[in-house]
C-alpha positions as a printed NumPy array, in Angstrom:
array([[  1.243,  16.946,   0.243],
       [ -0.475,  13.118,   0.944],
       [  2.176,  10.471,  -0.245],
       [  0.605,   7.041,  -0.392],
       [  3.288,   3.821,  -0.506],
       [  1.58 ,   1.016,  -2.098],
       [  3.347,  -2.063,  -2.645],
       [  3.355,  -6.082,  -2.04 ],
       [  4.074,  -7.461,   1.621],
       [  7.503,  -7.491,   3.175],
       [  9.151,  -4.937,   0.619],
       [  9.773,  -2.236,   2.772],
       [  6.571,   0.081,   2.717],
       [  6.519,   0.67 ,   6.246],
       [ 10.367,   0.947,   6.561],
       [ 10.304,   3.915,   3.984],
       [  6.866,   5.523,   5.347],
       [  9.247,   6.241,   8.781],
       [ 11.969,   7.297,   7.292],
       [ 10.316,   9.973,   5.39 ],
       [  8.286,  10.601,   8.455],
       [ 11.803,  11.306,  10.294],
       [ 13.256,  13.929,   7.36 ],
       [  9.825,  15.191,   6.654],
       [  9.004,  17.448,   9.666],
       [  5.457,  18.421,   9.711],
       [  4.12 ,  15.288,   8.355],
       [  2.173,  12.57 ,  10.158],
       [  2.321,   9.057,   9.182],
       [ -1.212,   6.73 ,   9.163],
       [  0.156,   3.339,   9.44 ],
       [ -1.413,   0.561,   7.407],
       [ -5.209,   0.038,   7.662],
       [ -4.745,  -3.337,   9.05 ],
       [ -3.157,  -2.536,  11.96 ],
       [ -5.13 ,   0.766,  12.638],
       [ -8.274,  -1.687,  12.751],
       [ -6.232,  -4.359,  15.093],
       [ -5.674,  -1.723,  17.461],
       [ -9.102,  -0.793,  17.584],
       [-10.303,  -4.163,  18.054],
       [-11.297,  -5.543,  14.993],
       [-10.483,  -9.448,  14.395],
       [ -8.819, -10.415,  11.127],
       [ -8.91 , -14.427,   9.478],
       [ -6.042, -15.952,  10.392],
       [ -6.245, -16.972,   6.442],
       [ -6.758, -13.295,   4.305],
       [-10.551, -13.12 ,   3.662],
       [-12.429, -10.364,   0.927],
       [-14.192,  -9.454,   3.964],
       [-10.882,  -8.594,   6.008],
       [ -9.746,  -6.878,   2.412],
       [-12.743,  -5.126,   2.25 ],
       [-13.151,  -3.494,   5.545],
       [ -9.474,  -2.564,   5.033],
       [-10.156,  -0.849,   2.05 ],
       [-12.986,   1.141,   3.092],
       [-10.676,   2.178,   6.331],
       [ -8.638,   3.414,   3.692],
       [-10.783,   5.36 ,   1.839],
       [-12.175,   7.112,   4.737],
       [ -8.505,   7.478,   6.077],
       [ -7.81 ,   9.162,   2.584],
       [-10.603,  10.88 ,   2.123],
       [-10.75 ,  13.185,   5.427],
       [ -6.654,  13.605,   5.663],
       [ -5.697,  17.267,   5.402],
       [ -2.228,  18.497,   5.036],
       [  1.101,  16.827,   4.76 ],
       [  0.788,  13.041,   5.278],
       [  2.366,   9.693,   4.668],
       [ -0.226,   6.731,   3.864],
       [  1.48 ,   3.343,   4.679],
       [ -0.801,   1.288,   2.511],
       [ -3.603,   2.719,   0.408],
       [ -6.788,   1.6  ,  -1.199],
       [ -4.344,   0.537,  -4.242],
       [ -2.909,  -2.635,  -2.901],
       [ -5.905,  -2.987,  -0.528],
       [ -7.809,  -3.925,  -3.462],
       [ -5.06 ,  -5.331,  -5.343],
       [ -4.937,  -8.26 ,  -2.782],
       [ -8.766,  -8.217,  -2.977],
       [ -8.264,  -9.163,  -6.376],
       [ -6.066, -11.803,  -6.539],
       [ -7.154, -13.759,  -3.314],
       [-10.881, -13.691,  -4.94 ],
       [-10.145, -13.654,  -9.209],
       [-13.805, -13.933,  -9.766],
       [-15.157, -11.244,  -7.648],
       [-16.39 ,  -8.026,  -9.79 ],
       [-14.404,  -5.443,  -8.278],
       [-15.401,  -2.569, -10.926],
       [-17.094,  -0.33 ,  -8.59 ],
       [-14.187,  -0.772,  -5.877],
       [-12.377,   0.179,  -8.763],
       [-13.781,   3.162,  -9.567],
       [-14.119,   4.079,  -5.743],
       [-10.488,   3.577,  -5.255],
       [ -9.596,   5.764,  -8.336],
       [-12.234,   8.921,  -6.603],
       [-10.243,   8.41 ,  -3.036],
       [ -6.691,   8.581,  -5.37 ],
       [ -7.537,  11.662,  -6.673],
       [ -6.88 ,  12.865,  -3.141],
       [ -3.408,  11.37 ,  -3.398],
       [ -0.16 ,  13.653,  -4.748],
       [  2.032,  11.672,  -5.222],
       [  1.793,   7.236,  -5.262],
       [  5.286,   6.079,  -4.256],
       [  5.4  ,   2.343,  -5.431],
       [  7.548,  -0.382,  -3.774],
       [  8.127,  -3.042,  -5.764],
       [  9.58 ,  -6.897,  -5.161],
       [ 13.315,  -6.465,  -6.572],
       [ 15.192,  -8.734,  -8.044],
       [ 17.307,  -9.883,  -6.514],
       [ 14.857,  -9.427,  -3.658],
       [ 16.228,  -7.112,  -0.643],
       [ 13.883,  -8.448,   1.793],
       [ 13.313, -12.491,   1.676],
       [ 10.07 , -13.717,   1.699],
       [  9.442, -17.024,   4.071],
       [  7.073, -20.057,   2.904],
       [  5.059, -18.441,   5.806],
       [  4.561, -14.882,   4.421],
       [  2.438, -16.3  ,   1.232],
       [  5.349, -15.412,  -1.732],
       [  2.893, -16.791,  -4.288],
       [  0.39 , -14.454,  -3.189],
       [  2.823, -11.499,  -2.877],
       [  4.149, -11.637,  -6.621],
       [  0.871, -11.884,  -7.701],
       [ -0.067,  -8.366,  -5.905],
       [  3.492,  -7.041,  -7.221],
       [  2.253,  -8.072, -10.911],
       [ -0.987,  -6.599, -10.962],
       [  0.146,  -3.115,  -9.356],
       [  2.686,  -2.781, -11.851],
       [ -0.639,  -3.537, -14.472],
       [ -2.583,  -1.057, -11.968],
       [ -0.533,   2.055, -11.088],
       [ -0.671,   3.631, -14.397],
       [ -4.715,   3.86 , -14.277],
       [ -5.032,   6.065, -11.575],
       [ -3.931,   9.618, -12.599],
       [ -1.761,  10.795, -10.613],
       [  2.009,  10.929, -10.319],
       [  3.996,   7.373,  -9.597],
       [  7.442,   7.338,  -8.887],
       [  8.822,   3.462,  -7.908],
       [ 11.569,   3.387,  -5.446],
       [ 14.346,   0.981,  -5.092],
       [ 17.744,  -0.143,  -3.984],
       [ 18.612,   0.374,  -0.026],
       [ 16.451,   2.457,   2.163],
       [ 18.718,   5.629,   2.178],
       [ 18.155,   5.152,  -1.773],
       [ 14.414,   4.637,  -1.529],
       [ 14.064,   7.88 ,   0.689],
       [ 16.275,   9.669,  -1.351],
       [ 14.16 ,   9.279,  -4.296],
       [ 11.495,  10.409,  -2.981],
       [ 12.623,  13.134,  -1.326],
       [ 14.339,  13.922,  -4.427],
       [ 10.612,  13.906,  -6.249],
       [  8.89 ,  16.188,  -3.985],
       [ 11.497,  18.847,  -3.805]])
């Protein structure tokens, strides 16, 4: 089975993509595209570009699109392209669009994390909140389109795990 966790910045996507990694045995875990590229050398904006958005969501894709077996996505073309969007409103983003719904079809199940109210993990001035909600707003819009089964997780992490784990059994 390929889980994807999609979800704004500093909600606990990585957080939950371990934890299932630890009480899923036989499953790897590809960690977000971002730092996957890092590693390998590539050099980000220190401000979020569509470039840096766009390299990250063709990382993804590929990442996606030649996994085989039992894996955890930390990140996936979803919210790649959902912070695409709102950092560049203008930008046509129709055939990333339609892209990102061909590499989801390769996805079983979308596991969304979304900002809670009251929100578990607090965001600083530094971690761009505005631009955060704004991602958490238009995934909510977003996760419906894609075709294949969402469940969104919350509460504490045992809770978040245990609804998944609860989903795939």
């Amino acid at each position: 089975m390929r889980i994807a966790i999609v979800g704004a910045h500093r909600v606990g996507k990585s957080t939950l993509a371990e934890e299932l990694l630890m009480n899923l045995p036989g499953y790897i875990l590809e960690m977000e595209p971002y730092y996957q590229l890092e590693t390998s050398g590539h050099e980000f904006s220190e401000i979020p570009t569509a470039e840096d958005f766009i390299e990250q969501f063709n990382y993804s894709a590929r990442l996606v699109s030649k996994s085989e077996g039992n894996v955890i996505f930390d990140r996936c073309v979803i919210d790649i392209l959902a912070y695409l969007h709102v950092i560049v409103p203008g930008m046509n983003i129709q055939l990333l669009f339609e892209a990102a719904q061909s590499v989801i079809a390769g996805i079983d199940l979308l596991v969304f994390v979304p900002i809670e109210e009251p929100d578990l993990i607090p965001c600083r001035q530094t971690d761009l909140p505005k631009l955060r909600s704004r991602v958490n707003n238009l995934l909510y819009d977003w996760i419906g389109d894609f075709g294949i089964e969402v469940i969104e997780v919350g509460g504490t992490l045992s809770n978040r795990r245990d609804q998944v784990l609860a989903k795939i059994s």
